[in-house]
Amino acid sequence: MDLDAYAAAHGHEWTELDRLARRQRLTGPEADELIRLYQSGAAELSALQTATGPSVVADRLSLTLSRARLRFTGAGRDLAAQVPGFFVVQLPAALYRVRWLSLAVLLATVVVATVFAVWAASTPSVLASFGTPEFRRQFATEDFVDYYSESAPSSFTGQVWTNNAFIAAQCVAFGITGVWVPYAIIGNAINIGVSAGIMADQGRLDYFFLYILPHGQLELYSIFVAGAAGLMIAWSWIAPGARTRGQALAEDGRALITIAVGLMLSLLVSGVIEGFVTRQPWPWAIKIGIGTVALAGFLAYQWVLGGRAHRAGQTGDLDEFEAGARELVAG
């Protein structure tokens, strides 16, 4: 075989194959042409290697074929490249799906906590079940406030973060049971209500809200979101609709489990506020304002960015988020 003559006869096809393989977007006819040229190029490379063995021409054609093959087989996922898409598309889309249920969990918590707070504050027998008068006085006047400053800021932040993150992860992971989330949310609401009732009985209800609000806005809402995700996972197999229960559980569980990852970060932020801000001798307006800004940022991420991802057709499912990420970035 005359190598130069063979390359001259097919060189224009190889050049066109390389051009199409390098293009970022292909039309339908161009994609068809890419496949046709790839098939003919593969046959020509085989003929070259059989007739002449290793050569520069064969090596260049092999590289072009490899580049073309990646266009219709796809490249392996680069995990680092997936991180921006995860936070811009997949996570907010998953959070958006549970937006209304998150508010429902919030409302249920407020109602239960308020009922128990009023009941405890107005019923001496109920208060008596939570300790002696001296115990309740110390809790309201010393322990409740000292809790936020008795440890170093960094260690206290780590402690509350890991504890809250564990609770959130349990709500999402065990949500499939259908009973874990109601148990955890109602238990949390009762604890909040009883604490508020004891503080009110001691005339220090204002301290309850002042020390809870800086970090508690984001912290509690993150727990509500975790509870909402767990409830939705449970509902996916209780009422799967047109899907099979296995399919519904797999699809919704795969999408909503990503919420647990996002809540690790929001709870870290609330932990930092609880560890470093709540204890500060700053005006309460500043400390509560920091907590409000943190919550507002989370809500914007869930409702605004999540709504944008939702309108692009995303549900939070990992299998579909790559295409949606490209669409959102391009748009």
Tab-separated table of C-alpha atoms in Angstrom:
chain	number	residue	atom	x	y	z
A	1	MET	CA	0.000	0.000	0.000
A	2	ASP	CA	1.208	3.494	-0.923
A	3	LEU	CA	0.734	5.274	2.387
A	4	ASP	CA	0.894	8.806	0.955
A	5	ALA	CA	-1.593	8.026	-1.808
A	6	TYR	CA	-3.963	6.354	0.628
A	7	ALA	CA	-3.809	9.341	2.990
A	8	ALA	CA	-4.402	11.755	0.100
A	9	ALA	CA	-7.441	9.778	-1.069
A	10	HIS	CA	-9.124	9.702	2.356
A	11	GLY	CA	-7.584	12.715	4.028
A	12	HIS	CA	-10.552	15.030	3.405
A	13	GLU	CA	-12.874	12.564	5.183
A	14	TRP	CA	-10.517	12.279	8.136
A	15	THR	CA	-10.303	16.068	8.368
A	16	GLU	CA	-14.078	16.340	8.333
A	17	LEU	CA	-14.345	13.617	10.997
A	18	ASP	CA	-11.915	15.516	13.212
A	19	ARG	CA	-13.834	18.781	12.701
A	20	LEU	CA	-17.152	17.209	13.673
A	21	ALA	CA	-15.612	15.440	16.650
A	22	ARG	CA	-14.347	18.762	17.989
A	23	ARG	CA	-17.648	20.625	17.629
A	24	GLN	CA	-19.512	21.375	20.843
A	25	ARG	CA	-22.978	20.961	19.322
A	26	LEU	CA	-24.076	18.878	16.339
A	27	THR	CA	-27.214	19.032	14.244
A	28	GLY	CA	-29.030	15.827	13.341
A	29	PRO	CA	-27.418	15.508	9.892
A	30	GLU	CA	-24.000	16.319	11.349
A	31	ALA	CA	-24.399	13.584	13.959
A	32	ASP	CA	-25.321	11.116	11.222
A	33	GLU	CA	-22.295	12.197	9.219
A	34	LEU	CA	-20.052	11.817	12.276
A	35	ILE	CA	-21.163	8.204	12.716
A	36	ARG	CA	-20.752	7.431	8.984
A	37	LEU	CA	-17.249	8.903	8.890
A	38	TYR	CA	-16.338	7.099	12.104
A	39	GLN	CA	-17.366	3.751	10.650
A	40	SER	CA	-15.451	4.285	7.419
A	41	GLY	CA	-12.458	5.693	9.306
A	42	ALA	CA	-12.336	2.645	11.567
A	43	ALA	CA	-12.241	0.369	8.524
A	44	GLU	CA	-9.509	2.495	6.933
A	45	LEU	CA	-7.429	2.452	10.129
A	46	SER	CA	-7.661	-1.333	10.194
A	47	ALA	CA	-6.474	-1.484	6.584
A	48	LEU	CA	-3.583	0.890	7.348
A	49	GLN	CA	-2.391	-1.070	10.370
A	50	THR	CA	-2.634	-4.363	8.502
A	51	ALA	CA	-0.746	-3.116	5.465
A	52	THR	CA	1.890	-0.819	6.945
A	53	GLY	CA	1.962	-1.440	10.707
A	54	PRO	CA	2.552	1.511	13.053
A	55	SER	CA	2.810	4.885	11.312
A	56	VAL	CA	2.261	8.596	11.993
A	57	VAL	CA	-0.787	8.618	9.693
A	58	ALA	CA	-2.341	5.669	11.537
A	59	ASP	CA	-1.654	7.260	14.923
A	60	ARG	CA	-3.329	10.526	13.913
A	61	LEU	CA	-6.352	8.708	12.527
A	62	SER	CA	-6.574	6.626	15.718
A	63	LEU	CA	-6.606	9.811	17.818
A	64	THR	CA	-9.345	11.309	15.647
A	65	LEU	CA	-11.428	8.140	15.962
A	66	SER	CA	-11.010	8.169	19.738
A	67	ARG	CA	-12.208	11.762	19.907
A	68	ALA	CA	-15.203	10.950	17.712
A	69	ARG	CA	-16.070	7.868	19.743
A	70	LEU	CA	-16.356	9.973	22.907
A	71	ARG	CA	-19.040	12.098	21.227
A	72	PHE	CA	-21.525	9.247	21.074
A	73	THR	CA	-20.362	7.015	23.942
A	74	GLY	CA	-19.754	9.809	26.489
A	75	ALA	CA	-16.842	10.422	28.808
A	76	GLY	CA	-16.630	9.226	32.395
A	77	ARG	CA	-17.981	11.616	34.997
A	78	ASP	CA	-15.476	14.001	36.488
A	79	LEU	CA	-16.643	14.296	40.094
A	80	ALA	CA	-15.034	17.697	40.538
A	81	ALA	CA	-16.866	18.985	37.466
A	82	GLN	CA	-20.169	17.725	38.900
A	83	VAL	CA	-19.955	19.806	42.087
A	84	PRO	CA	-21.170	23.134	40.611
A	85	GLY	CA	-24.078	21.407	38.874
A	86	PHE	CA	-25.016	19.633	42.079
A	87	PHE	CA	-25.362	22.887	44.003
A	88	VAL	CA	-26.896	24.880	41.139
A	89	VAL	CA	-29.347	22.279	39.834
A	90	GLN	CA	-29.772	19.014	41.701
A	91	LEU	CA	-29.888	20.176	45.324
A	92	PRO	CA	-32.134	23.242	44.860
A	93	ALA	CA	-34.495	21.188	42.677
A	94	ALA	CA	-34.817	18.585	45.431
A	95	LEU	CA	-35.367	21.306	48.056
A	96	TYR	CA	-38.016	22.934	45.874
A	97	ARG	CA	-40.004	19.700	45.746
A	98	VAL	CA	-40.502	19.746	49.527
A	99	ARG	CA	-41.137	23.494	49.901
A	100	TRP	CA	-44.827	23.277	50.831
A	101	LEU	CA	-44.388	20.205	52.991
A	102	SER	CA	-41.561	22.022	54.819
A	103	LEU	CA	-44.003	24.808	55.678
A	104	ALA	CA	-46.561	22.234	56.806
A	105	VAL	CA	-44.008	20.688	59.181
A	106	LEU	CA	-43.156	24.189	60.433
A	107	LEU	CA	-46.824	24.937	61.101
A	108	ALA	CA	-47.352	21.622	62.899
A	109	THR	CA	-44.319	22.309	65.090
A	110	VAL	CA	-45.532	25.809	65.973
A	111	VAL	CA	-48.997	24.522	66.891
A	112	VAL	CA	-47.735	21.633	69.045
A	113	ALA	CA	-45.047	23.759	70.738
A	114	THR	CA	-47.522	26.552	71.486
A	115	VAL	CA	-50.084	24.161	72.949
A	116	PHE	CA	-47.515	22.562	75.243
A	117	ALA	CA	-46.018	25.922	76.224
A	118	VAL	CA	-49.404	27.314	77.270
A	119	TRP	CA	-50.359	24.073	78.987
A	120	ALA	CA	-47.086	23.873	80.934
A	121	ALA	CA	-47.071	27.560	81.922
A	122	SER	CA	-50.664	27.486	83.140
A	123	THR	CA	-50.778	24.075	84.837
A	124	PRO	CA	-48.717	23.692	88.042
A	125	SER	CA	-49.027	19.908	87.990
A	126	VAL	CA	-47.468	19.785	84.530
A	127	LEU	CA	-44.573	21.999	85.611
A	128	ALA	CA	-44.050	19.850	88.675
A	129	SER	CA	-43.463	16.828	86.443
A	130	PHE	CA	-40.376	18.531	85.017
A	131	GLY	CA	-38.553	18.991	88.281
A	132	THR	CA	-38.607	20.853	91.551
A	133	PRO	CA	-39.233	24.617	91.741
A	134	GLU	CA	-35.501	25.139	92.391
A	135	PHE	CA	-34.600	23.044	89.347
A	136	ARG	CA	-36.953	25.064	87.133
A	137	ARG	CA	-35.658	28.354	88.551
A	138	GLN	CA	-32.057	27.384	87.853
A	139	PHE	CA	-32.950	26.192	84.358
A	140	ALA	CA	-34.642	29.512	83.523
A	141	THR	CA	-32.202	31.900	85.202
A	142	GLU	CA	-28.861	30.153	84.696
A	143	ASP	CA	-28.704	26.944	82.686
A	144	PHE	CA	-30.634	28.094	79.620
A	145	VAL	CA	-28.346	31.092	79.048
A	146	ASP	CA	-25.097	29.485	80.250
A	147	TYR	CA	-25.563	26.606	77.781
A	148	TYR	CA	-24.474	28.864	74.924
A	149	SER	CA	-21.205	29.956	76.504
A	150	GLU	CA	-20.012	27.095	78.707
A	151	SER	CA	-17.830	25.578	75.960
A	152	ALA	CA	-15.289	27.043	73.549
A	153	PRO	CA	-16.969	28.407	70.371
A	154	SER	CA	-15.316	25.938	67.998
A	155	SER	CA	-16.054	22.832	70.073
A	156	PHE	CA	-19.604	24.006	70.790
A	157	THR	CA	-20.160	24.598	67.063
A	158	GLY	CA	-18.930	21.096	66.255
A	159	GLN	CA	-21.111	19.584	68.947
A	160	VAL	CA	-24.380	21.202	67.880
A	161	TRP	CA	-23.607	20.700	64.180
A	162	THR	CA	-22.991	16.960	64.466
A	163	ASN	CA	-26.036	16.521	66.696
A	164	ASN	CA	-28.385	18.431	64.379
A	165	ALA	CA	-26.904	16.874	61.237
A	166	PHE	CA	-27.481	13.414	62.721
A	167	ILE	CA	-31.117	14.275	63.451
A	168	ALA	CA	-31.638	15.603	59.913
A	169	ALA	CA	-30.004	12.545	58.340
A	170	GLN	CA	-32.223	10.261	60.440
A	171	CYS	CA	-35.354	12.107	59.293
A	172	VAL	CA	-34.424	11.613	55.641
A	173	ALA	CA	-33.047	8.077	55.918
A	174	PHE	CA	-35.770	6.686	58.194
A	175	GLY	CA	-38.575	8.627	56.555
A	176	ILE	CA	-39.511	5.481	54.650
A	177	THR	CA	-40.948	4.023	57.860
A	178	GLY	CA	-43.690	6.650	57.866
A	179	VAL	CA	-43.556	6.993	61.665
A	180	TRP	CA	-40.036	8.207	62.412
A	181	VAL	CA	-40.528	11.757	61.155
A	182	PRO	CA	-43.812	12.430	63.042
A	183	TYR	CA	-42.207	10.975	66.185
A	184	ALA	CA	-39.084	13.146	65.849
A	185	ILE	CA	-40.897	16.345	64.871
A	186	ILE	CA	-43.564	16.064	67.586
A	187	GLY	CA	-40.933	15.203	70.202
A	188	ASN	CA	-38.883	18.231	69.179
A	189	ALA	CA	-41.967	20.465	69.303
A	190	ILE	CA	-42.862	19.222	72.786
A	191	ASN	CA	-39.334	19.954	74.055
A	192	ILE	CA	-39.483	23.466	72.629
A	193	GLY	CA	-42.925	24.040	74.123
A	194	VAL	CA	-42.008	22.771	77.585
A	195	SER	CA	-38.828	24.865	77.645
A	196	ALA	CA	-40.819	27.939	76.653
A	197	GLY	CA	-43.437	27.113	79.318
A	198	ILE	CA	-40.819	26.875	82.074
A	199	MET	CA	-39.213	30.139	80.946
A	200	ALA	CA	-42.619	31.851	80.869
A	201	ASP	CA	-43.435	30.574	84.362
A	202	GLN	CA	-40.230	32.205	85.605
A	203	GLY	CA	-40.985	35.466	83.795
A	204	ARG	CA	-38.138	35.005	81.326
A	205	LEU	CA	-39.947	34.116	78.097
A	206	ASP	CA	-38.154	37.023	76.385
A	207	TYR	CA	-34.808	35.299	77.032
A	208	PHE	CA	-36.151	32.141	75.422
A	209	PHE	CA	-36.797	33.924	72.137
A	210	LEU	CA	-33.688	36.126	72.295
A	211	TYR	CA	-31.369	33.139	72.637
A	212	ILE	CA	-33.229	30.892	70.198
A	213	LEU	CA	-33.774	33.279	67.294
A	214	PRO	CA	-30.164	34.007	66.177
A	215	HIS	CA	-29.371	30.419	65.247
A	216	GLY	CA	-32.755	28.741	65.614
A	217	GLN	CA	-34.343	30.221	62.507
A	218	LEU	CA	-32.056	28.368	60.102
A	219	GLU	CA	-31.497	25.391	62.396
A	220	LEU	CA	-35.168	24.625	62.935
A	221	TYR	CA	-36.139	25.233	59.314
A	222	SER	CA	-33.404	22.823	58.209
A	223	ILE	CA	-34.906	20.167	60.473
A	224	PHE	CA	-38.351	20.920	59.030
A	225	VAL	CA	-36.961	20.400	55.517
A	226	ALA	CA	-35.393	17.103	56.570
A	227	GLY	CA	-38.726	16.011	58.013
A	228	ALA	CA	-40.514	17.015	54.810
A	229	ALA	CA	-38.060	14.978	52.719
A	230	GLY	CA	-38.584	11.955	54.929
A	231	LEU	CA	-42.368	12.265	54.713
A	232	MET	CA	-42.240	12.544	50.926
A	233	ILE	CA	-40.093	9.422	50.678
A	234	ALA	CA	-42.654	7.593	52.816
A	235	TRP	CA	-45.497	8.864	50.659
A	236	SER	CA	-43.753	7.675	47.479
A	237	TRP	CA	-44.383	4.041	48.396
A	238	ILE	CA	-47.670	4.605	50.229
A	239	ALA	CA	-49.216	6.308	47.171
A	240	PRO	CA	-46.915	5.704	44.159
A	241	GLY	CA	-49.493	6.745	41.566
A	242	ALA	CA	-48.917	5.267	38.110
A	243	ARG	CA	-45.479	3.989	39.122
A	244	THR	CA	-44.733	0.746	40.910
A	245	ARG	CA	-43.849	1.140	44.576
A	246	GLY	CA	-40.279	0.065	43.915
A	247	GLN	CA	-39.904	2.524	41.059
A	248	ALA	CA	-41.449	5.388	43.047
A	249	LEU	CA	-39.268	4.712	46.073
A	250	ALA	CA	-36.113	4.443	43.974
A	251	GLU	CA	-36.787	7.647	42.013
A	252	ASP	CA	-37.913	9.812	44.926
A	253	GLY	CA	-35.415	8.376	47.383
A	254	ARG	CA	-32.529	8.962	44.960
A	255	ALA	CA	-33.606	12.571	44.450
A	256	LEU	CA	-34.533	13.487	48.016
A	257	ILE	CA	-31.549	11.849	49.744
A	258	THR	CA	-29.454	14.674	48.251
A	259	ILE	CA	-31.279	17.003	50.647
A	260	ALA	CA	-29.389	15.416	53.530
A	261	VAL	CA	-26.124	16.581	51.951
A	262	GLY	CA	-27.384	20.146	51.588
A	263	LEU	CA	-28.663	20.234	55.153
A	264	MET	CA	-25.214	19.315	56.434
A	265	LEU	CA	-24.095	22.709	55.132
A	266	SER	CA	-27.090	24.743	56.329
A	267	LEU	CA	-26.780	23.180	59.775
A	268	LEU	CA	-23.070	23.985	59.778
A	269	VAL	CA	-23.968	27.638	59.189
A	270	SER	CA	-26.530	27.587	62.011
A	271	GLY	CA	-23.957	25.862	64.232
A	272	VAL	CA	-21.426	28.603	63.551
A	273	ILE	CA	-24.041	31.222	64.437
A	274	GLU	CA	-24.951	29.342	67.629
A	275	GLY	CA	-21.317	28.878	68.610
A	276	PHE	CA	-19.884	32.264	67.697
A	277	VAL	CA	-22.761	34.773	67.473
A	278	THR	CA	-25.372	33.915	70.120
A	279	ARG	CA	-22.901	34.331	72.986
A	280	GLN	CA	-21.640	37.720	71.848
A	281	PRO	CA	-22.530	40.855	73.883
A	282	TRP	CA	-23.881	42.519	70.730
A	283	PRO	CA	-27.283	44.170	70.408
A	284	TRP	CA	-29.958	41.525	69.967
A	285	ALA	CA	-31.124	43.199	66.769
A	286	ILE	CA	-27.746	42.425	65.181
A	287	LYS	CA	-27.612	38.819	66.385
A	288	ILE	CA	-31.182	38.056	65.375
A	289	GLY	CA	-30.615	39.931	62.106
A	290	ILE	CA	-27.698	37.605	61.265
A	291	GLY	CA	-29.955	34.602	61.807
A	292	THR	CA	-32.688	36.166	59.683
A	293	VAL	CA	-30.275	36.822	56.816
A	294	ALA	CA	-29.065	33.214	56.989
A	295	LEU	CA	-32.637	31.911	56.814
A	296	ALA	CA	-33.524	34.311	53.992
A	297	GLY	CA	-30.547	33.037	51.989
A	298	PHE	CA	-31.677	29.443	52.452
A	299	LEU	CA	-35.255	30.280	51.462
A	300	ALA	CA	-34.058	32.092	48.333
A	301	TYR	CA	-31.933	29.068	47.450
A	302	GLN	CA	-34.889	26.719	47.940
A	303	TRP	CA	-37.662	28.773	46.349
A	304	VAL	CA	-35.911	30.952	43.739
A	305	LEU	CA	-32.988	28.848	42.497
A	306	GLY	CA	-34.975	25.678	43.146
A	307	GLY	CA	-37.914	27.052	41.176
A	308	ARG	CA	-35.623	27.816	38.264
A	309	ALA	CA	-34.264	24.271	38.283
A	310	HIS	CA	-37.807	22.893	38.568
A	311	ARG	CA	-38.979	24.872	35.545
A	312	ALA	CA	-36.053	23.397	33.618
A	313	GLY	CA	-37.548	19.971	34.265
A	314	GLN	CA	-35.378	18.921	37.186
A	315	THR	CA	-36.605	16.867	40.157
A	316	GLY	CA	-33.279	16.451	41.939
A	317	ASP	CA	-32.594	13.025	40.425
A	318	LEU	CA	-28.880	12.482	39.804
A	319	ASP	CA	-29.562	10.685	36.520
A	320	GLU	CA	-31.171	13.739	34.953
A	321	PHE	CA	-29.299	16.612	36.510
A	322	GLU	CA	-26.342	16.693	34.100
A	323	ALA	CA	-28.484	17.634	31.125
A	324	GLY	CA	-30.385	20.188	33.167
A	325	ALA	CA	-27.177	21.744	34.428
A	326	ARG	CA	-25.985	22.315	30.888
A	327	GLU	CA	-29.350	23.820	29.970
A	328	LEU	CA	-29.364	26.185	32.949
A	329	VAL	CA	-25.781	27.285	32.399
A	330	ALA	CA	-26.403	27.837	28.700
A	331	GLY	CA	-29.625	29.723	29.460
